[in-house]
Structures are given as structure tokens and as C-alpha cells.
Short mmCIF file of C-alpha atoms and ligand atoms in Angstrom, two decimals:
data_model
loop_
_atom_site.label_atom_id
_atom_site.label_comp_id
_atom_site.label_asym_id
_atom_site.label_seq_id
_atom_site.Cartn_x
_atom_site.Cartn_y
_atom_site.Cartn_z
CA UNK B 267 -70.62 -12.19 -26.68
CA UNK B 268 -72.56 -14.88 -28.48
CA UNK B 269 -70.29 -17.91 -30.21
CA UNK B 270 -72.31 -18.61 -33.49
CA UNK B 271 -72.46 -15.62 -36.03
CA UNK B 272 -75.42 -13.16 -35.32
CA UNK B 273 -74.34 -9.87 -37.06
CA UNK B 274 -74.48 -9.91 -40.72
CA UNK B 275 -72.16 -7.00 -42.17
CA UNK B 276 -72.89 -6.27 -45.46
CA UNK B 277 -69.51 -3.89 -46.40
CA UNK B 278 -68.92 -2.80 -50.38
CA UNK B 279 -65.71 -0.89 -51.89
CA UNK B 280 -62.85 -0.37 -50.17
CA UNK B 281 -64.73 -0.63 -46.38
CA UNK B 282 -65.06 -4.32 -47.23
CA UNK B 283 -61.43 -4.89 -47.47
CA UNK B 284 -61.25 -4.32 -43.38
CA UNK B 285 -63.31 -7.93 -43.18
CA UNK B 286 -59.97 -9.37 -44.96
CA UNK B 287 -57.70 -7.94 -42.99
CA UNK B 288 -59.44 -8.68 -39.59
CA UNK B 289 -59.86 -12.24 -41.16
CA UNK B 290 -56.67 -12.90 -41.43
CA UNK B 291 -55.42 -11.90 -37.99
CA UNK B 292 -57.37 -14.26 -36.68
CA UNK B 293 -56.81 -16.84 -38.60
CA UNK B 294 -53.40 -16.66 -37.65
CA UNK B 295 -54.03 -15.90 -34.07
CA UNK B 296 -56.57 -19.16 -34.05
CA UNK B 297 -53.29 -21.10 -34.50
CA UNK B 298 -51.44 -22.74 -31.52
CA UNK B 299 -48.15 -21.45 -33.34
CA UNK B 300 -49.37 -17.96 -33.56
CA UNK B 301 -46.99 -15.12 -33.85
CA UNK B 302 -49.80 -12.85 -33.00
CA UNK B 303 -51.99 -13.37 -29.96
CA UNK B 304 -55.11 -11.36 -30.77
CA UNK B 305 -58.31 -12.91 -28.87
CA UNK B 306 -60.65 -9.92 -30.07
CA UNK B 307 -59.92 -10.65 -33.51
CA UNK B 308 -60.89 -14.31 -33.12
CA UNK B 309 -63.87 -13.25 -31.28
CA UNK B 310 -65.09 -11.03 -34.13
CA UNK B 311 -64.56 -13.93 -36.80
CA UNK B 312 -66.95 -15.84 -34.79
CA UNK B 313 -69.86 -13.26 -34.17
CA UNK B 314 -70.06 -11.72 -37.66
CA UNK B 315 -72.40 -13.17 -40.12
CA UNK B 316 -70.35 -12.64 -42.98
CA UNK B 317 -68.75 -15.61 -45.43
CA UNK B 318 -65.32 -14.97 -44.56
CA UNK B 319 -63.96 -18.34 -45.65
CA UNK B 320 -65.96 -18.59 -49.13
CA UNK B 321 -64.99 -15.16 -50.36
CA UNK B 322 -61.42 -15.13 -48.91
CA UNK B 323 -60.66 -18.52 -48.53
CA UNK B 324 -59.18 -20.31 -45.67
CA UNK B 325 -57.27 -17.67 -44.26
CA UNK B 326 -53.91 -18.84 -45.52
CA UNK B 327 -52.27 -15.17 -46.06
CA UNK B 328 -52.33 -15.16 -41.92
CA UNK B 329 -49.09 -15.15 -41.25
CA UNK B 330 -48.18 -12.57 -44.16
CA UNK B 331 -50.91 -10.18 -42.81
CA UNK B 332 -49.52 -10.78 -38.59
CA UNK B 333 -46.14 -9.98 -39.72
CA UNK B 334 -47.24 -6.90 -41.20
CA UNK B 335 -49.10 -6.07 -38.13
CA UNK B 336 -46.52 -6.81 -36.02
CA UNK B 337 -44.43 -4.28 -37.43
CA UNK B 338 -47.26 -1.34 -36.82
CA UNK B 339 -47.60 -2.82 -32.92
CA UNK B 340 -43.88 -2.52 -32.75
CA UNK B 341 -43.73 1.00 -33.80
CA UNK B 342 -46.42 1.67 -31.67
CA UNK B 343 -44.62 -0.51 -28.72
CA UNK B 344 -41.46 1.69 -29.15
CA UNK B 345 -43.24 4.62 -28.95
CA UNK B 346 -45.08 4.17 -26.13
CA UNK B 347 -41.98 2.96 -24.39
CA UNK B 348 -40.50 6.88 -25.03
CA UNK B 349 -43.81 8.42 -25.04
CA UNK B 350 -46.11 6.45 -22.27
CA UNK B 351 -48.90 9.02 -22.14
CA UNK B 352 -48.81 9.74 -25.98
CA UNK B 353 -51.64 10.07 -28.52
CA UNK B 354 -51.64 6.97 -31.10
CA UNK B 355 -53.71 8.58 -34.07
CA UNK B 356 -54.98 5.17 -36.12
CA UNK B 357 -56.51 6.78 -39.47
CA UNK B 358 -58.97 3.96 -41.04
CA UNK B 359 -58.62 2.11 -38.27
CA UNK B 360 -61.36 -0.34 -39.77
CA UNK B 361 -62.44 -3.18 -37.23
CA UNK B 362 -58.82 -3.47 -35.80
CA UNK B 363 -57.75 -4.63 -32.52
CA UNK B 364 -54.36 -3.14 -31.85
CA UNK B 365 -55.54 -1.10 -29.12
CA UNK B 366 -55.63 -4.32 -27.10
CA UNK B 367 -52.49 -5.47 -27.91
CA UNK B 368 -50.60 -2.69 -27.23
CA UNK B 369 -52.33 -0.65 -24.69
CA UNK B 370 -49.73 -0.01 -21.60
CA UNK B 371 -52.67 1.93 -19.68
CA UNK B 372 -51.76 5.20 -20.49
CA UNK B 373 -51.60 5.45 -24.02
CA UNK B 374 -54.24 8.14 -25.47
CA UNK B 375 -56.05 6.76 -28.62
CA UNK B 376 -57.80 7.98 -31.58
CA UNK B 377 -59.41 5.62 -34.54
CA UNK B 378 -60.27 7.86 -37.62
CA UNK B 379 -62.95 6.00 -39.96
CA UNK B 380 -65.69 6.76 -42.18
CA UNK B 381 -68.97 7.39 -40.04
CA UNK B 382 -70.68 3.95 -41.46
CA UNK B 383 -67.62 1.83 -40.28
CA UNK B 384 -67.34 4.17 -37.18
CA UNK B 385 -71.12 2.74 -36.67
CA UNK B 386 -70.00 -0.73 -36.82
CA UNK B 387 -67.09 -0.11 -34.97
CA UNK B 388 -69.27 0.95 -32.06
CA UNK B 389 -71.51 -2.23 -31.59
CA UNK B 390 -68.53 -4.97 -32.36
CA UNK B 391 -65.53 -3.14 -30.27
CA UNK B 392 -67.03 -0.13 -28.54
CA UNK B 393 -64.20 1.98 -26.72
CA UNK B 394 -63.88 0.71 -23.18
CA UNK B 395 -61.81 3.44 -21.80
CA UNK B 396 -61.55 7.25 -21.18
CA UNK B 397 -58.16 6.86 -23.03
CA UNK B 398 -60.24 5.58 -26.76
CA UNK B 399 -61.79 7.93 -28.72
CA UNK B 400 -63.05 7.47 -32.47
CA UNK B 401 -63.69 10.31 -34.57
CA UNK B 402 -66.22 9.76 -37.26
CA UNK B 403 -64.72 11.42 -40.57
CA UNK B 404 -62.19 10.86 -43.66
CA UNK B 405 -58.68 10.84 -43.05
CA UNK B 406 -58.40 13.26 -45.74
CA UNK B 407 -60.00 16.23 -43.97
CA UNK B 408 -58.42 18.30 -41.24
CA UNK B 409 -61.59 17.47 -38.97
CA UNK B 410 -59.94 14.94 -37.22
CA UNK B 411 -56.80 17.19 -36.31
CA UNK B 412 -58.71 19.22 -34.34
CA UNK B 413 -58.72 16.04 -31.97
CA UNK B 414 -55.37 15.68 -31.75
CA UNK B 415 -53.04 16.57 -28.52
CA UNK B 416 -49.26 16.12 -29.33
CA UNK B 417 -48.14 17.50 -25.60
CA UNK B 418 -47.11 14.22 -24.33
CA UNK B 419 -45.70 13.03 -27.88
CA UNK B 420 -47.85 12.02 -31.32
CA UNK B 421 -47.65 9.11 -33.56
CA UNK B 422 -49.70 8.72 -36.63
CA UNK B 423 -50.30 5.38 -38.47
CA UNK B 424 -52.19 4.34 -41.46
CA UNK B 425 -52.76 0.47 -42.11
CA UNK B 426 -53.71 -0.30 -44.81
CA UNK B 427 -55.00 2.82 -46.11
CA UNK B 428 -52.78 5.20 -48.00
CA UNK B 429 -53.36 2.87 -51.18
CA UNK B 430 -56.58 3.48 -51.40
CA UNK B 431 -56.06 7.18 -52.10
CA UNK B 432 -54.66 9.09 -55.27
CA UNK B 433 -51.17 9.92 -54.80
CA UNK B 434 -52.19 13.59 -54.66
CA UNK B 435 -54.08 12.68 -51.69
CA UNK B 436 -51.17 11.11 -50.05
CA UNK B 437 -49.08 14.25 -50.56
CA UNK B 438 -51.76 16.45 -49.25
CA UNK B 439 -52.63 14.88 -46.12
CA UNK B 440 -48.77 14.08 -45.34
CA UNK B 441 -48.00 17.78 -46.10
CA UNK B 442 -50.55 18.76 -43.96
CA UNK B 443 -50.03 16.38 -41.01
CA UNK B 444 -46.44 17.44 -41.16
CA UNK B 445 -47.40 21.15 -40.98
CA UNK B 446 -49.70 20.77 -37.83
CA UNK B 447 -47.89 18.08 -36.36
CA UNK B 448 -43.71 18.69 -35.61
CA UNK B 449 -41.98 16.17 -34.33
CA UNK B 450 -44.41 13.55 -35.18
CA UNK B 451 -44.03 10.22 -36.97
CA UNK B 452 -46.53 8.62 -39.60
CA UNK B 453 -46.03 4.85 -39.68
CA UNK B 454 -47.94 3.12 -42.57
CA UNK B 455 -47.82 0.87 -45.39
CA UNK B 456 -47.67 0.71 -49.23
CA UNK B 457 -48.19 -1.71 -52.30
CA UNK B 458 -45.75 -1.71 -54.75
CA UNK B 459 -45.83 -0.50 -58.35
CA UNK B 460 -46.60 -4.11 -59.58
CA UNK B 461 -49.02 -4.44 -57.44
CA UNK B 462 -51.05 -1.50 -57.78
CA UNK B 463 -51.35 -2.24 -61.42
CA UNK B 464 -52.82 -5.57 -60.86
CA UNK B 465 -55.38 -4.12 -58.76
CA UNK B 466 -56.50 -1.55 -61.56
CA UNK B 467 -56.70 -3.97 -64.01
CA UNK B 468 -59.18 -6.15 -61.63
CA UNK B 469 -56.32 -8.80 -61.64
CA UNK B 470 -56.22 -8.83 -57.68
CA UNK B 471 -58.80 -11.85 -56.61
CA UNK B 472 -59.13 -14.44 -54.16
CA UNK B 473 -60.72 -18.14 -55.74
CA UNK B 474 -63.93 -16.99 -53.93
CA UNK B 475 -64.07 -14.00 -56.35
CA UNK B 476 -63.22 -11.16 -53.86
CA UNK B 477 -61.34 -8.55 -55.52
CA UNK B 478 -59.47 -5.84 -54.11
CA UNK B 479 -60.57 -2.75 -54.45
CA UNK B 480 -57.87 -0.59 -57.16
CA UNK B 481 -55.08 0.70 -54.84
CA UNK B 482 -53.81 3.79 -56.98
CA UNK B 483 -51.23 5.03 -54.75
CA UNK B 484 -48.04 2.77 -54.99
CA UNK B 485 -44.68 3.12 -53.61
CA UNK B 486 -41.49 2.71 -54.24
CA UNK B 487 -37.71 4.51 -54.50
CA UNK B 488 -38.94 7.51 -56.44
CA UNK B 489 -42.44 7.56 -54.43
CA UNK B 490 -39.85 7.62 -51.29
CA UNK B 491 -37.83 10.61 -52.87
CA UNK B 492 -41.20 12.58 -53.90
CA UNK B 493 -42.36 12.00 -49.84
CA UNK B 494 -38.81 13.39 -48.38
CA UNK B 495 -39.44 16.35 -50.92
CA UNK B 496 -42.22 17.30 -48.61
CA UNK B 497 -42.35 20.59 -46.42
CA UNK B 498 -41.17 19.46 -43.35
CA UNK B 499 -40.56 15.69 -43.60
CA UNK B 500 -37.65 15.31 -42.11
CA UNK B 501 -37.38 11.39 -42.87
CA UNK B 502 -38.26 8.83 -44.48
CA UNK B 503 -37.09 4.72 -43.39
CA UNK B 504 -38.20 1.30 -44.04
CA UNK B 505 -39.09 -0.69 -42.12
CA UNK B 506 -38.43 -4.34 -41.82
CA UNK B 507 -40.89 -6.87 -40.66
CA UNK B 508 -39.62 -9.14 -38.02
CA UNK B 509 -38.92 -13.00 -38.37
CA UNK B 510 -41.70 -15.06 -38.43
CA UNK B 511 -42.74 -18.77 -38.71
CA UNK B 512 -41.34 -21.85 -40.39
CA UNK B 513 -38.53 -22.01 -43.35
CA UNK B 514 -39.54 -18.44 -45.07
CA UNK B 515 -40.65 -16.28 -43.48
CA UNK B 516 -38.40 -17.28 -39.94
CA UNK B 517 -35.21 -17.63 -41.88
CA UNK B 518 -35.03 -16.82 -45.97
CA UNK B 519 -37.47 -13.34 -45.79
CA UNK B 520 -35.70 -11.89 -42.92
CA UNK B 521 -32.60 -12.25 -44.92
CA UNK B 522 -33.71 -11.01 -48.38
CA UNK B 523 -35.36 -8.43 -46.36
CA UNK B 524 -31.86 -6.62 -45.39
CA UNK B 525 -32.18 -5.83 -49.58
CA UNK B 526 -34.15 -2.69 -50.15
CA UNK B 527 -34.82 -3.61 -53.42
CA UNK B 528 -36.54 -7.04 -51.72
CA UNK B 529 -38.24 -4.68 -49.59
CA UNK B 530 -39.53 -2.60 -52.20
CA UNK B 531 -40.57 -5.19 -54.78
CA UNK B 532 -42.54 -6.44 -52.38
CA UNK B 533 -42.38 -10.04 -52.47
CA UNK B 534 -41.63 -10.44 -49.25
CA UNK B 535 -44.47 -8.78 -47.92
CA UNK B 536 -46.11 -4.96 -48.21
CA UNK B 537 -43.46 -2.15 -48.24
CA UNK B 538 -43.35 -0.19 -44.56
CA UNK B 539 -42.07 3.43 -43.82
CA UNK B 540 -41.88 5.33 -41.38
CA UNK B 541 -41.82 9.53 -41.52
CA UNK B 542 -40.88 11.56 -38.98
CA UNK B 543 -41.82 15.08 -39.53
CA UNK B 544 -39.14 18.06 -39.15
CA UNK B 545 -39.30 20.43 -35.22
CA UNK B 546 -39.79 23.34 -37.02
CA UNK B 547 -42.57 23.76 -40.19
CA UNK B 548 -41.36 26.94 -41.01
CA UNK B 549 -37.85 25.89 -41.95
CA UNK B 550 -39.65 24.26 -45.05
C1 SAM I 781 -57.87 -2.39 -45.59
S1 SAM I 781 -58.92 -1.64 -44.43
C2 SAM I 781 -57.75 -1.43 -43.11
C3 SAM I 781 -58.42 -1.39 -41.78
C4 SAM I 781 -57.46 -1.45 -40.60
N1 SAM I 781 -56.52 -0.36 -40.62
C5 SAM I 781 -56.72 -2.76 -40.59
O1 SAM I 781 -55.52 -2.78 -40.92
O2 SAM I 781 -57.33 -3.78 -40.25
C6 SAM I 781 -59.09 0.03 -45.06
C7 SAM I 781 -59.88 0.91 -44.12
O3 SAM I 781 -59.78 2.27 -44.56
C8 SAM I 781 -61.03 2.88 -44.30
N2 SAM I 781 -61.10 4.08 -45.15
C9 SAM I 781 -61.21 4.16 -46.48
N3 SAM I 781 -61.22 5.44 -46.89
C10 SAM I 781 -61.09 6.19 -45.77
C11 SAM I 781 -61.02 7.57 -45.52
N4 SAM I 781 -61.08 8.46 -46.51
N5 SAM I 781 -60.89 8.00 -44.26
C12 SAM I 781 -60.84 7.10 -43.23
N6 SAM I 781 -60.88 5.77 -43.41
C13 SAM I 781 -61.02 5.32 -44.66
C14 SAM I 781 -62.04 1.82 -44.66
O4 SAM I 781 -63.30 2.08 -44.10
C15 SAM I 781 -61.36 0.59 -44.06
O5 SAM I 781 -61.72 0.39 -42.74
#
């Protein structure tokens, strides 16, 4: 790959919000102190014409955005320790990189993105292996389940994603992924209450200007009850990032974060959850 930047991308709406994300995994994995090695990521930074630093600035939510990554690769890590041939669904898997990081050689993978981004997708991180597969349609549809093989064990996750969507959305694809899919888990992320709000209002901006797109799905206890009402979800956990770097987020966050009401206020970094989905959809 070329060093200086030779592929403008030119994303609007809620597909731009991937350039943050990938942004700030590298920005923390450029460090020498990283707590995420991710070389593709840093690679990417460097051959997309795009002005990352003016309209996000310089990258210093890295560490925030790593530990929240971490968490997914952990999931993911666990899983494939029980499950070494499984299927890893990603849904909106945007211009991320965790394939790399966690693949043990066996693991079957499928991105789901929008067909534009699943254009992109191919020329900047084209699937190398048998194993990859990325299936060019919404999340919300049941296209994408058609893909799916659960024989050797399924995991589902959704970064960054499920705010995006109208909590009737959420409900619909969860009740329908937990239909097709017993025994499954859904690993994925939240913003809280607070949070969403801000974005609505247009409140959510970096000093270059970027604004998030609105995130109307937010979560928290209540949000959690509604989910375990589902047909078929059998659970619902937190999750809890691990310890990172330096004086707050090594020592103080992993501490507040034993509180669920830390975890769900969401100071301490985006609420987690995990879902495992019942054995048997008929039981309701
Ligand atoms: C914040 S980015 C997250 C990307 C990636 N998961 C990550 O963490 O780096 C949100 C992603 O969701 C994708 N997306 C938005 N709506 C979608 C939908 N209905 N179906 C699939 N992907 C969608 C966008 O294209 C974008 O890549």
C-alpha cells in the first residue's frame, strides 16, 4: 500500500461516523503505549484522503474508543476459545479491523454493511480468506440471515450500530435474530439516555464541527428490562471494559465500573451488553 493519502472518501450521515471510529483506533494503536495493537487501522489512517485530524481532532478519545473495542475482541476471543470454527456475524461492520486481531484461523466471518460501504470495504480491506465473507445489505433485513451457519456455534455483534436505529428497530431485529438464531449471543453497544438527547438536539460536536449523527436508540435499566421481555432472550449482562492506561482509566474507571449505575450513566465509557438468546424459540 502507498504511505501518503491517495483515496479520498467522501462518507455523509451515519456511514461517516465509521471514519471516527477507525480514527481513533489508530490513533491509539500509533502510540508506543498502546493497549490495542491494530497495524491495519494505522495503515488505513495513512492511505485515505480524508481530513481526519481537522474534523475530529487529534485523536484524543483513542484510548476511550480501544477500550471499548477491546471489550467486543474479548467477547469474540472467548468465544472462539469455546467455539473455534464458529461464525462471528459483525453487522455494520464499517471499515473495522477486528478480523485481524482476533482471527485464530478457523473462525468463519461475516461483515454486514450497506452496499456503498461494502464497496469501500472491498478496495481498502478486501477479504483475504475463504473464512471472510461480507454481505452487502442492512442489518435490519433478514437477507443477511440467510448467510448465516450456527452448526459450529454463532455470535452476533453490533459496534457501534444499534444507536443509530429507532428503538422499534432494535426490538425487531433482536426478536428476530433470537427466533432464527437459539443459543446465540448478540454482543453490542449503547449510548445512554443523556447522551442520545444531546445527539438529537445537534449538541454532539467535535471543535472541527463534526457532529454525530442523532443516535435515537438509548439504553439503560428499563431499555435492559424491555430487551429481557423479548421472545426468547434468555439474558441480558453488562459488560465491563477492561483496565486501561494511566490514573483513570487503569485504576479509578475500573473501579467505578463495578457500579451499574457508573456503567449505565455512561461516564465511564459506552454501556456494553451482552444477550444470549434462549435453546428453544418456541418456549417464548
Ligand atoms: C459508527 S460506524 C461503526 C463501524 C464499525 N462497527 C466500527 O465500530 O468501527 C456505524 C456503521 O453502521 C453502518 N450502518 C448504518 N446503518 C446500517 C444498516 N442499516 N445496516 C448495516 N450497517 C449499517 C454504517 O455504514 C457504519 O459503517
Amino acid at each position: 500500500m502507498a504511505d501518503s493519502p491517495n483515496l479520498p472518501v467522501d462518507l455523509s450521515g451515519v456511514s461517516e461516523s465509521l471514519l471516527w471510529n477507525l480514527y481513533q483506533r489508530a490513533a491509539e494503536a500509533s502510540r508506543r503505549d498502546a493497549i490495542l495493537r491494530d497495524p491495519k487501522a494505522v495503515e488505513l489512517v495513512r492511505l485515505i484522503d480524508y481530513p481526519f485530524a481537522e474534523k475530529f481532532g487529534k485523536g484524543k478519545l483513542g484510548q476511550w474508543q480501544a477500550l471499548r473495542v477491546l471489550c467486543f475482541d474479548q467477547q469474540v476471543g472467548a468465544f472462539l476459545r469455546e467455539h473455534p470454527c464458529g461464525q462471528v456475524v459483525a453487522l455494520g461492520e464499517g471499515l473495522e479491523t477486528q478480523f485481524w486481531r482476533v482471527d485464530n484461523g478457523q473462525v468463519r466471518w461475516l461483515g454486514v454493511e450497506l452496499p456503498d460501504i461494502v464497496e469501500l470495504r472491498g478496495q481498502l480491506l478486501p477479504d483475504e480468506e475463504p473464512r471472510q465473507r461480507t454481505v452487502a445489505c442492512s442489518a435490519l433485513s433478514e437477507e443477511w440471515m440467510e448467510h448465516v451457519d450456527a452448526s459450529d456455534g454463532l455470535l452476533l455483534t453490533a459496534q457501534g450500530l444499534f444507536m443509530y436505529f429507532q428503538p422499534e428497530e432494535v426490538h425487531a431485529l433482536i426478536t428476530t435474530c433470537a427466533r432464527r438464531f437459539p443459543g446465540a449471543a448478540l454482543v453490542f453497544d449503547g449510548v445512554p439516555p443523556w447522551f442520545s438527547e444531546r445527539t438529537l438536539a445537534g449538541k454532539m460536536k467535535t471543535s472541527g464541527g463534526y457532529a454525530s449523527p442523532p443516535m435515537p436508540w438509548a439504553i439503560d435499566a428499563a431499555e435492559k428490562d424491555r430487551l429481557r421481555a423479548l421472545p426468547n432472550v434468555a439474558e441480558v449482562s453488562d459488560l465491563i471494559p477492561p483496565a486501561g492506561r494511566g490514573l483513570l482509566r487503569g485504576h479509578v474507571y475500573p473501579l467505578l465500573n463495578r457500579l451499574s449505575a457508573v456503567r449505565e450513566m455512561g461516564l465511564t465509557g459506552l454501556p456494553l451488553q451482552r444477550l444470549c438468546f434462549g435453546h428453544d424459540p418456541a418456549a417464548g
